[in-house]
Amino acid sequence: MKFGIPVYPGSNCDRDVGWVIEKVLGHEVVYLWHKDRDLKGIDCVIVPGGFSYGDYLRAGAMAKLSPITEEICEFAERGGLVMGICNGFQILLESGLLPGAMLPNKTLSFICKFVHLKVENVDTPFTNLYKKGEVVRIPIAHAEGNYTCPPETLKEIEENGQVVVRYSSPEGVVSPEFNPNGSLNNIAGICNKRGNVFGLMPHPERASEAILGSTDGLRMFQSIVEGVLKA
């Protein structure tokens, strides 16, 4: 497979994602500069974390105007697989590929720690190797991860099964006490209606090797590979 990873001024997790794809999984990576308008024949885009454009205005607000983001949006409209991690999720929200928006964390502080996630939807190209209800341990690192949306949008994404992962206890209990940032309904990651676009605030690339303390995130990347190769 050939993965495209866009690089914006301020991106800092692009090489982390690239390491997992190239060194851990053994697939090809192409880094896409923010001024590029050529996706170079990739099979999947992973928009990485970081602080694109310094998070000026809002996290992801300027990155959505980049030429490469326009190409990613067209790729997604054609059914291409797009995954956004942390700042990448924020960019997908700002660009309209996913519904909702991000607010500052309820603590008004940057949070960097391992959290537990309950997998709610395993019928996506990004989670098909997990079991429904499984609890995984993956770290977060963000200041604006407080997901919000209008009540009607929240109702729609819940009814459509678009909530893919939620913050939970190690046992899978979903409640406010296990919500690190104040996100509506403990939402940690969502997909679009078609299921080809997925964004999450936790960093699966930081939980893809045992030396990092968890390998629970690796199956997200493996799910993509297995799904595409089967297709």
mmCIF file of C-alpha atoms in Angstrom:
data_model
loop_
_atom_site.group_PDB
_atom_site.id
_atom_site.type_symbol
_atom_site.label_atom_id
_atom_site.label_comp_id
_atom_site.label_asym_id
_atom_site.label_seq_id
_atom_site.Cartn_x
_atom_site.Cartn_y
_atom_site.Cartn_z
ATOM 1 C CA MET A 1 0.000 0.000 0.000
ATOM 2 C CA LYS A 2 0.960 3.606 -0.500
ATOM 3 C CA PHE A 3 0.124 6.074 2.271
ATOM 4 C CA GLY A 4 0.175 9.852 1.904
ATOM 5 C CA ILE A 5 1.022 11.985 4.946
ATOM 6 C CA PRO A 6 0.528 15.736 4.519
ATOM 7 C CA VAL A 7 3.078 18.015 6.161
ATOM 8 C CA TYR A 8 1.995 21.502 7.203
ATOM 9 C CA PRO A 9 4.141 24.178 8.846
ATOM 10 C CA GLY A 10 3.955 23.102 12.497
ATOM 11 C CA SER A 11 3.186 19.410 11.906
ATOM 12 C CA ASN A 12 5.229 17.305 14.335
ATOM 13 C CA CYS A 13 3.763 13.807 14.207
ATOM 14 C CA ASP A 14 4.170 13.141 10.489
ATOM 15 C CA ARG A 15 7.386 11.152 10.977
ATOM 16 C CA ASP A 16 5.863 9.199 13.872
ATOM 17 C CA VAL A 17 3.037 8.024 11.619
ATOM 18 C CA GLY A 18 5.511 7.398 8.807
ATOM 19 C CA TRP A 19 7.645 5.231 11.102
ATOM 20 C CA VAL A 20 4.698 2.977 11.896
ATOM 21 C CA ILE A 21 3.698 2.635 8.255
ATOM 22 C CA GLU A 22 7.212 2.075 6.898
ATOM 23 C CA LYS A 23 9.185 0.419 9.688
ATOM 24 C CA VAL A 24 6.492 -1.455 11.606
ATOM 25 C CA LEU A 25 4.113 -2.428 8.797
ATOM 26 C CA GLY A 26 6.463 -2.309 5.819
ATOM 27 C CA HIS A 27 4.395 -0.149 3.468
ATOM 28 C CA GLU A 28 5.293 2.864 1.359
ATOM 29 C CA VAL A 29 4.962 6.430 2.643
ATOM 30 C CA VAL A 30 4.848 9.629 0.597
ATOM 31 C CA TYR A 31 5.109 12.948 2.447
ATOM 32 C CA LEU A 32 2.871 15.595 0.885
ATOM 33 C CA TRP A 33 3.972 19.208 1.355
ATOM 34 C CA HIS A 34 1.144 21.611 2.198
ATOM 35 C CA LYS A 35 1.593 23.505 -1.098
ATOM 36 C CA ASP A 36 1.358 20.336 -3.213
ATOM 37 C CA ARG A 37 -1.636 19.612 -5.425
ATOM 38 C CA ASP A 38 -0.624 16.060 -6.304
ATOM 39 C CA LEU A 39 -1.536 13.125 -4.043
ATOM 40 C CA LYS A 40 0.933 10.967 -5.994
ATOM 41 C CA GLY A 41 -1.261 7.911 -6.398
ATOM 42 C CA ILE A 42 -1.733 7.138 -2.714
ATOM 43 C CA ASP A 43 -4.265 4.617 -1.384
ATOM 44 C CA CYS A 44 -4.903 6.329 1.954
ATOM 45 C CA VAL A 45 -4.227 9.720 3.542
ATOM 46 C CA ILE A 46 -3.308 10.059 7.205
ATOM 47 C CA VAL A 47 -3.400 13.666 8.406
ATOM 48 C CA PRO A 48 -0.973 13.783 11.352
ATOM 49 C CA GLY A 49 -0.938 15.599 14.657
ATOM 50 C CA GLY A 50 0.980 18.710 15.589
ATOM 51 C CA PHE A 51 0.273 22.426 15.562
ATOM 52 C CA SER A 52 -0.358 23.280 11.906
ATOM 53 C CA TYR A 53 0.282 26.972 11.303
ATOM 54 C CA GLY A 54 0.851 27.369 15.036
ATOM 55 C CA ASP A 55 -2.872 26.771 15.727
ATOM 56 C CA TYR A 56 -3.471 30.437 14.868
ATOM 57 C CA LEU A 57 -7.142 31.467 14.754
ATOM 58 C CA ARG A 58 -8.221 27.934 15.718
ATOM 59 C CA ALA A 59 -6.554 24.549 15.524
ATOM 60 C CA GLY A 60 -6.815 23.483 11.887
ATOM 61 C CA ALA A 61 -8.489 26.687 10.697
ATOM 62 C CA MET A 62 -5.609 27.756 8.454
ATOM 63 C CA ALA A 63 -4.610 24.277 7.337
ATOM 64 C CA LYS A 64 -8.015 23.779 5.765
ATOM 65 C CA LEU A 65 -7.060 26.460 3.220
ATOM 66 C CA SER A 66 -3.883 24.683 2.086
ATOM 67 C CA PRO A 67 -3.750 23.327 -1.481
ATOM 68 C CA ILE A 68 -3.040 19.815 -0.192
ATOM 69 C CA THR A 69 -6.170 19.939 2.003
ATOM 70 C CA GLU A 70 -8.272 20.796 -1.034
ATOM 71 C CA GLU A 71 -6.868 17.723 -2.766
ATOM 72 C CA ILE A 72 -7.551 15.573 0.314
ATOM 73 C CA CYS A 73 -11.168 16.766 0.376
ATOM 74 C CA GLU A 74 -11.627 15.823 -3.288
ATOM 75 C CA PHE A 75 -9.979 12.454 -2.612
ATOM 76 C CA ALA A 76 -12.423 11.824 0.252
ATOM 77 C CA GLU A 77 -15.395 12.851 -1.883
ATOM 78 C CA ARG A 78 -14.359 10.167 -4.378
ATOM 79 C CA GLY A 79 -14.430 7.595 -1.576
ATOM 80 C CA GLY A 80 -10.734 7.645 -0.688
ATOM 81 C CA LEU A 81 -9.698 6.663 2.829
ATOM 82 C CA VAL A 82 -8.748 9.594 5.065
ATOM 83 C CA MET A 83 -7.710 9.364 8.709
ATOM 84 C CA GLY A 84 -6.996 12.399 10.894
ATOM 85 C CA ILE A 85 -5.109 12.135 14.190
ATOM 86 C CA CYS A 86 -5.321 14.904 16.822
ATOM 87 C CA ASN A 87 -4.559 18.083 14.841
ATOM 88 C CA GLY A 88 -5.433 16.015 11.794
ATOM 89 C CA PHE A 89 -8.898 15.433 13.270
ATOM 90 C CA GLN A 90 -9.218 19.173 13.893
ATOM 91 C CA ILE A 91 -8.301 19.844 10.257
ATOM 92 C CA LEU A 92 -10.943 17.364 9.049
ATOM 93 C CA LEU A 93 -13.549 19.138 11.188
ATOM 94 C CA GLU A 94 -12.534 22.575 9.959
ATOM 95 C CA SER A 95 -12.579 21.424 6.336
ATOM 96 C CA GLY A 96 -16.079 19.978 6.690
ATOM 97 C CA LEU A 97 -15.133 16.361 6.047
ATOM 98 C CA LEU A 98 -16.449 15.517 9.514
ATOM 99 C CA PRO A 99 -19.259 17.207 11.480
ATOM 100 C CA GLY A 100 -18.719 19.280 14.612
ATOM 101 C CA ALA A 101 -15.917 21.363 16.058
ATOM 102 C CA MET A 102 -13.326 21.431 18.837
ATOM 103 C CA LEU A 103 -13.288 23.614 21.933
ATOM 104 C CA PRO A 104 -10.445 24.046 24.434
ATOM 105 C CA ASN A 105 -10.221 21.266 27.015
ATOM 106 C CA LYS A 106 -12.493 21.747 30.024
ATOM 107 C CA THR A 107 -9.341 22.099 32.161
ATOM 108 C CA LEU A 108 -8.074 24.893 29.866
ATOM 109 C CA SER A 109 -4.741 23.086 29.847
ATOM 110 C CA PHE A 110 -2.712 20.836 27.576
ATOM 111 C CA ILE A 111 -3.231 17.176 28.507
ATOM 112 C CA CYS A 112 -0.701 14.461 27.666
ATOM 113 C CA LYS A 113 -1.387 11.015 29.112
ATOM 114 C CA PHE A 114 -2.639 7.518 28.332
ATOM 115 C CA VAL A 115 -6.417 7.131 28.256
ATOM 116 C CA HIS A 116 -8.778 4.207 27.724
ATOM 117 C CA LEU A 117 -11.096 4.080 24.751
ATOM 118 C CA LYS A 118 -14.151 1.934 24.172
ATOM 119 C CA VAL A 119 -14.474 0.825 20.546
ATOM 120 C CA GLU A 120 -18.065 1.457 19.482
ATOM 121 C CA ASN A 121 -17.984 0.831 15.729
ATOM 122 C CA VAL A 122 -15.932 -1.957 14.145
ATOM 123 C CA ASP A 123 -17.574 -1.694 10.726
ATOM 124 C CA THR A 124 -15.148 0.928 9.447
ATOM 125 C CA PRO A 125 -11.968 0.500 7.375
ATOM 126 C CA PHE A 126 -10.032 1.819 10.380
ATOM 127 C CA THR A 127 -11.380 -0.428 13.145
ATOM 128 C CA ASN A 128 -12.314 -3.730 11.493
ATOM 129 C CA LEU A 129 -9.664 -5.683 13.453
ATOM 130 C CA TYR A 130 -11.111 -4.669 16.827
ATOM 131 C CA LYS A 131 -14.062 -6.179 18.674
ATOM 132 C CA LYS A 132 -17.137 -4.103 19.446
ATOM 133 C CA GLY A 133 -16.967 -2.960 23.062
ATOM 134 C CA GLU A 134 -13.229 -3.663 23.321
ATOM 135 C CA VAL A 135 -11.272 -1.258 25.516
ATOM 136 C CA VAL A 136 -7.886 -0.051 24.280
ATOM 137 C CA ARG A 137 -5.153 2.077 25.857
ATOM 138 C CA ILE A 138 -3.860 4.933 23.692
ATOM 139 C CA PRO A 139 -2.331 8.310 24.654
ATOM 140 C CA ILE A 140 -3.710 11.791 24.063
ATOM 141 C CA ALA A 141 -1.753 15.043 23.717
ATOM 142 C CA HIS A 142 -3.881 18.115 23.053
ATOM 143 C CA ALA A 143 -5.219 21.417 24.343
ATOM 144 C CA GLU A 144 -8.317 21.565 22.117
ATOM 145 C CA GLY A 145 -9.944 18.147 22.172
ATOM 146 C CA ASN A 146 -13.333 19.051 23.603
ATOM 147 C CA TYR A 147 -15.603 17.827 20.798
ATOM 148 C CA THR A 148 -18.862 19.708 20.327
ATOM 149 C CA CYS A 149 -21.691 19.951 17.800
ATOM 150 C CA PRO A 150 -25.344 21.079 17.676
ATOM 151 C CA PRO A 151 -27.885 18.775 19.395
ATOM 152 C CA GLU A 152 -29.369 17.672 16.069
ATOM 153 C CA THR A 153 -25.923 16.736 14.751
ATOM 154 C CA LEU A 154 -25.121 14.808 17.920
ATOM 155 C CA LYS A 155 -28.402 12.906 17.599
ATOM 156 C CA GLU A 156 -27.650 12.091 13.977
ATOM 157 C CA ILE A 157 -24.089 10.821 14.486
ATOM 158 C CA GLU A 158 -25.198 8.719 17.459
ATOM 159 C CA GLU A 159 -28.078 7.171 15.547
ATOM 160 C CA ASN A 160 -25.897 6.533 12.491
ATOM 161 C CA GLY A 161 -23.197 4.796 14.512
ATOM 162 C CA GLN A 162 -20.638 7.437 13.529
ATOM 163 C CA VAL A 163 -19.106 7.530 17.005
ATOM 164 C CA VAL A 164 -16.196 5.138 16.607
ATOM 165 C CA VAL A 165 -14.385 5.443 19.957
ATOM 166 C CA ARG A 166 -15.283 6.984 23.337
ATOM 167 C CA TYR A 167 -13.272 7.793 26.436
ATOM 168 C CA SER A 168 -13.984 5.192 29.100
ATOM 169 C CA SER A 169 -12.732 3.435 32.197
ATOM 170 C CA PRO A 170 -10.388 0.429 31.813
ATOM 171 C CA GLU A 171 -13.517 -1.704 32.200
ATOM 172 C CA GLY A 172 -15.410 0.141 29.461
ATOM 173 C CA VAL A 173 -17.610 2.356 31.634
ATOM 174 C CA VAL A 174 -18.463 5.548 29.742
ATOM 175 C CA SER A 175 -19.057 8.399 32.191
ATOM 176 C CA PRO A 176 -17.914 12.003 32.782
ATOM 177 C CA GLU A 177 -15.223 10.998 35.274
ATOM 178 C CA PHE A 178 -13.316 9.219 32.491
ATOM 179 C CA ASN A 179 -13.675 12.106 30.055
ATOM 180 C CA PRO A 180 -10.342 13.999 29.979
ATOM 181 C CA ASN A 181 -11.419 17.042 27.990
ATOM 182 C CA GLY A 182 -15.187 17.577 28.338
ATOM 183 C CA SER A 183 -16.042 16.137 24.918
ATOM 184 C CA LEU A 184 -19.762 15.601 24.268
ATOM 185 C CA ASN A 185 -20.864 12.050 25.116
ATOM 186 C CA ASN A 186 -17.196 11.155 25.800
ATOM 187 C CA ILE A 187 -16.560 11.220 22.042
ATOM 188 C CA ALA A 188 -12.922 10.548 21.149
ATOM 189 C CA GLY A 189 -13.334 9.786 17.440
ATOM 190 C CA ILE A 190 -15.992 9.851 14.728
ATOM 191 C CA CYS A 191 -16.402 8.916 11.074
ATOM 192 C CA ASN A 192 -18.502 10.347 8.277
ATOM 193 C CA LYS A 193 -21.694 8.674 7.046
ATOM 194 C CA ARG A 194 -19.874 6.741 4.318
ATOM 195 C CA GLY A 195 -17.263 5.535 6.778
ATOM 196 C CA ASN A 196 -14.273 6.461 4.608
ATOM 197 C CA VAL A 197 -13.217 9.465 6.730
ATOM 198 C CA PHE A 198 -12.231 8.983 10.370
ATOM 199 C CA GLY A 199 -10.858 11.404 12.935
ATOM 200 C CA LEU A 200 -9.764 10.843 16.522
ATOM 201 C CA MET A 201 -7.925 12.863 19.145
ATOM 202 C CA PRO A 202 -5.827 10.013 20.665
ATOM 203 C CA HIS A 203 -2.556 9.067 18.955
ATOM 204 C CA PRO A 204 -2.588 5.425 17.744
ATOM 205 C CA GLU A 205 0.906 5.854 16.262
ATOM 206 C CA ARG A 206 2.183 6.367 19.819
ATOM 207 C CA ALA A 207 0.697 3.017 20.819
ATOM 208 C CA SER A 208 1.988 0.855 17.995
ATOM 209 C CA GLU A 209 5.114 -0.709 19.530
ATOM 210 C CA ALA A 210 5.575 -2.442 22.863
ATOM 211 C CA ILE A 211 8.491 -0.188 23.782
ATOM 212 C CA LEU A 212 6.037 2.727 23.857
ATOM 213 C CA GLY A 213 3.853 1.079 26.500
ATOM 214 C CA SER A 214 0.997 -0.147 24.309
ATOM 215 C CA THR A 215 0.386 -1.754 20.933
ATOM 216 C CA ASP A 216 -3.364 -1.131 20.962
ATOM 217 C CA GLY A 217 -3.162 1.538 18.267
ATOM 218 C CA LEU A 218 -1.397 -0.622 15.703
ATOM 219 C CA ARG A 219 -4.568 -2.413 14.671
ATOM 220 C CA MET A 220 -6.003 0.840 13.317
ATOM 221 C CA PHE A 221 -3.265 0.947 10.700
ATOM 222 C CA GLN A 222 -3.456 -2.809 10.161
ATOM 223 C CA SER A 223 -7.224 -2.501 9.641
ATOM 224 C CA ILE A 224 -6.644 -0.041 6.803
ATOM 225 C CA VAL A 225 -4.096 -2.318 5.128
ATOM 226 C CA GLU A 226 -6.226 -5.442 5.439
ATOM 227 C CA GLY A 227 -9.322 -3.715 4.131
ATOM 228 C CA VAL A 228 -7.616 -2.159 1.116
ATOM 229 C CA LEU A 229 -5.679 -5.255 0.150
ATOM 230 C CA LYS A 230 -8.832 -7.379 0.338
ATOM 231 C CA ALA A 231 -10.670 -4.863 -1.854
#
